[in-house]
CSV table of C-alpha atoms in Angstrom, one decimal:
chain,number,residue,atom,x,y,z
C,733,MET,CA,10.0,10.8,-41.1
C,734,ARG,CA,12.2,9.3,-43.6
C,735,LEU,CA,12.3,12.5,-45.6
C,736,GLN,CA,13.5,14.4,-42.5
C,737,GLU,CA,16.9,12.6,-42.8
C,738,ASP,CA,17.2,11.9,-46.4
C,739,ARG,CA,16.4,14.8,-48.8
C,740,ARG,CA,17.9,13.5,-52.2
C,741,PRO,CA,15.9,13.8,-55.3
C,742,LYS,CA,15.7,10.3,-55.7
C,743,THR,CA,13.9,9.8,-52.2
C,744,LEU,CA,11.6,12.8,-53.1
C,745,ALA,CA,10.7,11.0,-56.4
C,746,GLU,CA,10.2,7.9,-54.6
C,747,PHE,CA,7.5,9.7,-52.0
C,748,GLU,CA,5.9,11.3,-55.1
C,749,THR,CA,5.3,8.0,-56.8
C,750,TRP,CA,4.1,6.4,-53.6
C,751,ARG,CA,1.7,9.4,-52.8
C,752,ALA,CA,0.3,9.1,-56.4
C,753,GLY,CA,-0.1,5.3,-56.3
C,754,GLU,CA,-3.5,5.5,-54.4
C,755,ARG,CA,-6.2,8.0,-53.6
C,756,ALA,CA,-6.0,7.2,-49.7
C,757,ARG,CA,-2.4,8.2,-49.6
C,758,GLU,CA,-3.3,11.6,-51.4
C,759,GLU,CA,-6.0,11.9,-48.8
C,760,ALA,CA,-3.6,11.3,-45.8
C,761,TYR,CA,-1.1,13.7,-47.1
C,762,GLU,CA,-4.0,16.3,-47.5
C,763,ALA,CA,-4.9,15.6,-44.0
C,764,LEU,CA,-1.6,16.6,-42.7
C,765,VAL,CA,-1.7,19.7,-44.9
C,766,ARG,CA,-5.0,20.6,-43.2
C,767,MET,CA,-3.3,20.2,-39.7
C,768,ASN,CA,-1.7,23.6,-40.2
C,769,ALA,CA,-5.2,25.0,-39.5
C,770,MET,CA,-4.7,23.9,-35.7
C,771,PRO,CA,-3.5,27.2,-34.2
C,772,SER,CA,-0.8,25.7,-31.9
C,773,LEU,CA,0.6,23.7,-34.9
C,774,LYS,CA,0.4,26.7,-37.2
C,775,ARG,CA,2.3,28.9,-34.8
C,776,ALA,CA,4.9,26.1,-34.2
C,777,THR,CA,5.4,25.4,-37.7
C,778,GLU,CA,5.6,29.1,-38.6
C,779,ALA,CA,8.5,29.3,-36.2
C,780,ASP,CA,10.2,26.4,-37.6
C,781,ALA,CA,9.8,27.8,-41.2
C,782,ALA,CA,11.3,31.0,-40.1
C,783,ARG,CA,14.4,29.4,-38.5
C,784,LEU,CA,14.8,27.3,-41.8
C,785,ARG,CA,13.7,30.1,-44.2
C,786,LEU,CA,11.1,28.0,-45.4
C,787,PRO,CA,7.5,29.3,-46.5
C,788,ALA,CA,5.1,29.6,-43.9
C,789,PRO,CA,1.9,27.4,-44.0
C,790,SER,CA,-0.9,28.7,-46.0
C,791,PRO,CA,-3.9,30.4,-44.1
C,792,VAL,CA,-6.7,28.2,-42.7
C,793,GLY,CA,-8.8,26.5,-45.4
C,794,GLY,CA,-6.1,26.7,-47.8
C,795,ALA,CA,-3.8,23.9,-48.8
C,796,VAL,CA,-0.1,23.7,-48.9
C,797,ARG,CA,0.7,23.1,-52.8
C,798,ALA,CA,4.4,22.6,-53.6
C,799,LYS,CA,5.6,24.3,-57.0
C,800,PRO,CA,8.3,22.5,-58.5
C,801,GLY,CA,10.9,24.6,-56.9
C,802,THR,CA,9.7,24.7,-53.3
C,803,TRP,CA,8.4,20.9,-53.1
C,804,LEU,CA,11.4,20.3,-50.8
C,805,SER,CA,10.4,23.1,-48.5
C,806,ALA,CA,6.6,21.9,-48.5
C,807,VAL,CA,7.8,18.3,-47.3
C,808,SER,CA,9.8,19.8,-44.7
C,809,VAL,CA,7.0,21.7,-43.2
C,810,MET,CA,4.6,18.7,-43.7
C,811,VAL,CA,7.3,16.7,-41.7
C,812,ALA,CA,7.7,19.2,-39.1
C,813,ILE,CA,4.0,19.2,-38.3
C,814,LEU,CA,3.9,15.4,-38.3
C,815,LEU,CA,6.9,15.1,-35.9
C,816,LEU,CA,5.2,17.5,-33.5
C,817,VAL,CA,2.1,15.5,-33.5
C,818,VAL,CA,4.2,12.3,-32.9
C,819,ALA,CA,6.2,14.0,-30.2
C,820,TRP,CA,3.2,15.8,-28.3
C,821,HIS,CA,1.7,12.2,-27.9
C,822,GLN,CA,5.0,10.6,-27.1
C,823,TYR,CA,6.5,13.3,-24.8
C,824,PRO,CA,5.7,11.9,-21.5
C,825,ALA,CA,7.3,8.7,-22.4
C,826,LEU,CA,10.4,10.3,-23.9
C,827,LEU,CA,10.6,12.4,-20.8
C,828,ARG,CA,10.5,9.4,-18.5
C,829,GLN,CA,13.3,7.9,-20.6
C,830,TRP,CA,15.6,10.8,-20.5
C,831,GLN,CA,15.2,11.0,-16.5
C,832,ALA,CA,15.3,7.3,-15.6
C,833,GLU,CA,18.2,5.2,-14.7
C,834,TYR,CA,16.1,2.1,-15.0
C,835,VAL,CA,13.2,1.3,-17.3
C,836,THR,CA,11.0,-1.6,-17.6
C,837,ALA,CA,8.8,-2.1,-21.0
C,838,ALA,CA,5.1,-3.1,-20.6
C,839,GLY,CA,5.0,-6.7,-19.6
C,840,GLY,CA,8.3,-6.6,-17.8
C,841,ARG,CA,9.6,-7.0,-14.4
C,842,GLU,CA,13.2,-6.4,-13.2
C,843,THR,CA,15.0,-6.5,-9.7
C,844,ILE,CA,17.7,-3.9,-9.3
C,845,LEU,CA,20.4,-3.7,-6.5
C,846,LEU,CA,21.0,-0.4,-5.3
C,847,PRO,CA,24.3,1.2,-4.3
C,848,ASP,CA,23.3,0.9,-0.5
C,849,GLY,CA,22.5,-2.7,-0.8
C,850,SER,CA,18.8,-2.0,-0.8
C,851,SER,CA,16.8,-3.8,-3.7
C,852,VAL,CA,13.9,-2.7,-6.0
C,853,ILE,CA,11.5,-4.7,-8.1
C,854,LEU,CA,10.3,-2.7,-10.9
C,855,ASN,CA,6.7,-3.6,-12.3
C,856,THR,CA,5.5,-3.2,-15.9
C,857,ALA,CA,6.0,0.0,-17.5
C,858,SER,CA,7.8,1.5,-14.8
C,859,ALA,CA,10.8,4.1,-14.3
C,860,ILE,CA,13.1,5.1,-11.5
C,861,ALA,CA,15.7,7.9,-11.1
C,862,VAL,CA,18.1,7.1,-8.4
C,863,ASP,CA,20.5,9.6,-6.2
C,864,PHE,CA,23.0,8.1,-3.8
C,865,GLU,CA,25.6,10.9,-4.1
C,866,ARG,CA,27.0,12.3,-0.8
C,867,GLY,CA,25.3,10.1,1.7
C,868,ARG,CA,21.8,10.7,0.1
C,869,ARG,CA,19.5,7.7,-0.4
C,870,ARG,CA,16.7,8.8,-2.7
C,871,VAL,CA,14.6,7.3,-5.5
C,872,THR,CA,12.1,9.1,-7.7
C,873,LEU,CA,9.3,6.8,-9.0
C,874,LEU,CA,8.7,8.7,-12.3
C,875,ASP,CA,6.0,6.4,-13.4
C,876,GLY,CA,4.5,2.9,-12.8
C,877,GLU,CA,4.9,0.6,-9.7
C,878,ALA,CA,8.0,-0.8,-7.6
C,879,PHE,CA,8.7,-2.8,-4.4
C,880,PHE,CA,11.5,-1.5,-2.2
C,881,ASP,CA,13.3,-3.7,0.5
C,882,VAL,CA,15.3,-1.2,2.2
C,883,ARG,CA,18.5,-1.9,4.1
C,884,HIS,CA,18.8,-0.3,7.6
C,885,ASP,CA,20.6,2.7,8.0
C,886,ALA,CA,19.5,4.9,10.8
C,887,ALA,CA,21.8,7.6,9.9
C,888,HIS,CA,20.7,7.9,6.3
C,889,PRO,CA,16.8,7.9,5.6
C,890,PHE,CA,15.8,6.4,2.6
C,891,VAL,CA,13.4,8.4,0.7
C,892,VAL,CA,11.0,7.5,-2.4
C,893,ALA,CA,9.1,10.2,-4.1
C,894,GLY,CA,6.2,9.6,-6.4
C,895,HIS,CA,4.1,12.4,-8.2
C,896,PHE,CA,2.1,13.5,-4.9
C,897,SER,CA,4.1,11.9,-2.0
C,898,GLU,CA,7.4,11.1,-0.4
C,899,VAL,CA,7.9,8.0,1.7
C,900,THR,CA,10.6,8.0,4.4
C,901,VAL,CA,12.0,5.1,5.9
C,902,LYS,CA,15.3,3.9,7.6
C,903,GLY,CA,14.8,0.2,7.0
C,904,THR,CA,11.6,-1.5,5.7
C,905,ALA,CA,9.8,-3.4,2.8
C,906,PHE,CA,6.9,-1.5,1.0
C,907,GLY,CA,5.4,-1.0,-2.5
C,908,VAL,CA,4.4,2.4,-4.2
C,909,ARG,CA,2.4,3.0,-7.3
C,910,THR,CA,2.2,6.4,-9.2
C,911,ASP,CA,0.2,7.8,-12.0
C,912,GLU,CA,-1.3,11.1,-13.0
C,913,GLN,CA,-4.0,10.9,-10.6
C,914,GLU,CA,-2.5,9.4,-7.3
C,915,ASP,CA,0.2,7.7,-5.4
C,916,VAL,CA,-0.6,4.5,-3.7
C,917,VAL,CA,1.7,3.2,-0.9
C,918,VAL,CA,1.2,-0.4,0.6
C,919,LEU,CA,3.3,-1.3,3.8
C,920,GLU,CA,4.5,-5.2,4.0
C,921,ARG,CA,7.2,-4.6,6.8
C,922,GLY,CA,8.5,-2.4,9.2
C,923,SER,CA,6.9,1.3,9.3
C,924,VAL,CA,7.0,4.4,7.0
C,925,GLU,CA,6.1,8.0,7.2
C,926,VAL,CA,4.1,9.4,4.1
C,927,SER,CA,4.1,12.9,3.4
C,928,ARG,CA,2.2,14.8,0.7
C,929,ILE,CA,4.7,16.9,-1.5
C,930,ALA,CA,2.4,20.0,-1.8
C,931,ASN,CA,1.8,20.1,1.9
C,932,ARG,CA,4.6,18.6,4.1
C,933,SER,CA,2.5,18.9,7.2
C,934,GLU,CA,0.2,16.3,6.0
C,935,LEU,CA,1.5,12.9,7.4
C,936,ALA,CA,0.4,9.3,7.5
C,937,MET,CA,2.3,6.7,9.7
C,938,LEU,CA,1.8,3.2,8.3
C,939,LYS,CA,2.0,-0.1,10.0
C,940,PRO,CA,2.4,-3.5,8.0
C,941,GLY,CA,-0.6,-4.3,6.2
C,942,GLU,CA,-1.6,-0.8,5.9
C,943,MET,CA,-2.2,1.5,2.7
C,944,VAL,CA,-2.7,5.1,2.0
C,945,VAL,CA,-3.6,7.0,-1.1
C,946,ALA,CA,-2.0,10.7,-1.9
C,947,THR,CA,-3.4,13.0,-4.5
C,948,ASP,CA,-3.1,16.6,-5.4
C,949,MET,CA,-6.0,17.0,-3.0
C,950,GLY,CA,-4.7,15.4,0.1
C,951,LEU,CA,-4.1,12.1,1.8
C,952,SER,CA,-6.6,9.4,2.3
C,953,ALA,CA,-7.4,7.9,5.6
C,954,VAL,CA,-5.1,4.9,6.1
C,955,ARG,CA,-6.7,1.7,5.8
C,956,ASP,CA,-6.1,-2.1,6.1
C,957,THR,CA,-4.9,-3.9,2.9
C,958,ASP,CA,-4.1,-7.6,1.9
C,959,THR,CA,-0.7,-7.3,0.9
C,960,SER,CA,-0.8,-10.8,-0.7
C,961,ARG,CA,-3.3,-9.3,-3.2
C,962,SER,CA,-2.1,-5.8,-3.4
C,963,LEU,CA,1.5,-7.0,-3.8
C,964,ALA,CA,0.6,-10.1,-6.2
C,965,TRP,CA,2.5,-8.7,-9.0
C,966,ARG,CA,5.8,-9.7,-7.6
C,967,ASP,CA,4.7,-13.4,-8.2
C,968,GLY,CA,3.5,-12.5,-11.6
C,969,ARG,CA,-0.3,-12.3,-10.6
C,970,ILE,CA,-2.9,-9.8,-10.4
C,971,VAL,CA,-6.0,-10.0,-8.2
C,972,PHE,CA,-9.1,-8.2,-8.3
C,973,HIS,CA,-11.9,-8.4,-5.6
C,974,ASP,CA,-15.2,-6.7,-6.4
C,975,ARG,CA,-13.3,-4.1,-8.6
C,976,PRO,CA,-15.0,-1.9,-11.2
C,977,PHE,CA,-14.6,-3.4,-14.6
C,978,ARG,CA,-13.1,-0.3,-16.2
C,979,ASN,CA,-10.5,-0.3,-13.4
C,980,ALA,CA,-9.6,-3.9,-13.6
C,981,LEU,CA,-9.1,-3.5,-17.1
C,982,ASP,CA,-6.8,-0.4,-17.0
C,983,ASP,CA,-4.6,-2.5,-14.6
C,984,LEU,CA,-4.3,-5.2,-17.0
C,985,LYS,CA,-3.7,-2.9,-19.9
C,986,ARG,CA,-0.5,-1.8,-18.3
C,987,TYR,CA,0.9,-5.3,-18.9
C,988,PHE,CA,-0.2,-5.6,-22.7
C,989,ARG,CA,2.1,-4.5,-25.3
C,990,GLY,CA,-0.6,-3.7,-27.9
C,991,SER,CA,-3.7,-1.3,-27.7
C,992,VAL,CA,-7.0,-1.8,-26.2
C,993,VAL,CA,-9.8,0.0,-27.6
C,994,VAL,CA,-13.3,0.0,-25.6
C,995,MET,CA,-16.1,0.6,-27.8
C,996,THR,CA,-19.0,-0.1,-25.1
C,997,ASP,CA,-19.7,1.6,-21.8
C,998,ARG,CA,-22.1,-1.3,-20.7
C,999,PRO,CA,-20.1,-3.1,-18.0
C,1000,ALA,CA,-17.8,-0.1,-17.1
C,1001,ASP,CA,-19.0,0.0,-13.5
C,1002,SER,CA,-20.0,-3.6,-13.1
C,1003,LEU,CA,-17.7,-5.4,-10.3
C,1004,VAL,CA,-15.5,-7.9,-11.2
C,1005,SER,CA,-13.3,-10.4,-9.1
C,1006,GLY,CA,-10.4,-12.8,-10.1
C,1007,ASN,CA,-7.0,-14.2,-10.0
C,1008,TYR,CA,-4.9,-13.3,-13.3
C,1009,ARG,CA,-1.5,-14.6,-14.4
C,1010,ILE,CA,0.1,-11.3,-16.0
C,1011,ASP,CA,2.7,-13.3,-18.2
C,1012,ASP,CA,0.1,-13.7,-20.7
C,1013,PRO,CA,-2.0,-10.2,-20.5
C,1014,GLU,CA,-4.0,-10.8,-23.7
C,1015,ALA,CA,-5.5,-14.0,-22.1
C,1016,ALA,CA,-6.1,-12.3,-18.9
C,1017,ILE,CA,-8.0,-9.4,-20.6
C,1018,ARG,CA,-10.2,-11.9,-22.6
C,1019,THR,CA,-10.9,-13.8,-19.5
C,1020,LEU,CA,-11.9,-10.4,-17.6
C,1021,ALA,CA,-14.0,-9.2,-20.7
C,1022,ALA,CA,-15.8,-12.8,-20.8
C,1023,SER,CA,-16.8,-12.5,-17.4
C,1024,ALA,CA,-18.4,-9.1,-18.0
C,1025,GLY,CA,-20.1,-10.3,-21.2
C,1026,VAL,CA,-18.0,-8.3,-23.2
C,1027,SER,CA,-16.5,-9.9,-26.7
C,1028,VAL,CA,-12.9,-9.4,-28.0
C,1029,THR,CA,-11.9,-8.9,-31.4
C,1030,ARG,CA,-8.1,-9.1,-32.4
C,1031,LEU,CA,-6.8,-7.0,-35.2
C,1032,PRO,CA,-3.5,-7.2,-36.8
C,1033,GLY,CA,-0.7,-5.2,-34.9
C,1034,GLY,CA,-2.0,-6.1,-31.4
C,1035,ILE,CA,-5.0,-4.2,-31.3
C,1036,LEU,CA,-7.8,-5.6,-28.9
C,1037,ILE,CA,-11.4,-4.2,-29.6
C,1038,LEU,CA,-13.7,-4.9,-26.7
C,1039,ARG,CA,-17.3,-4.5,-27.7
């Protein structure tokens, strides 16, 4: 990535020295070379090579070897491949950053005052885009979870859109959580109308203490919920009651800034209960793991191994 911006001979020489310093570095470089065998990466790299007038990657099974006069070109191709792989993994987060007006990091929580006087509490790793132009009151929850306390305005409905549903209100307080699988709407006060984006005729009316789940398949039945548990994150807590271990762990991972690697399937479906502080997510993950008989090993860089 450094070479992408700095192509001076001195920098190239430093890279060559670094690469020759250890066999593992040479192997890592060769692994990048072999990536061009992946069809999608090969097509993208060839297109970039044509645009920059660089030599195209060698055929599958061959290795890109830079001659003295073409070393810079080979480096450019390798860097293009590396950046494409990195971008592929980070694209959802980058897209969220570009679209959002407000974003919270992992473990963060922020209260936002909207132009109409309503307020939003953004939970960990969450993002919203807002539209209050020309009398509109619309918030798009791009990712994560938020609690909305909406100022009453009968003439201008307040709309919150998730991935699968829209919530329409005039003045109320409710929570919405969205991810790639579902939207979950929980009502604390007032009333809301929930419609599925793919089929507007599918509607659910919620009363305080009720919730509904929207997916690409439809709306769930409306059911009762204990808002002191489902919305406990506002007070810095997360509460589980007879929740499968894997789902409880997924919830806690949202607050942890490092990585969690699970190397056992043994406790995946075992039911767990607990009341955890989310201001120390690593301690919460360790406590949860201990309750399921799983050991935790911490590696440098904030990596937790559960086994």
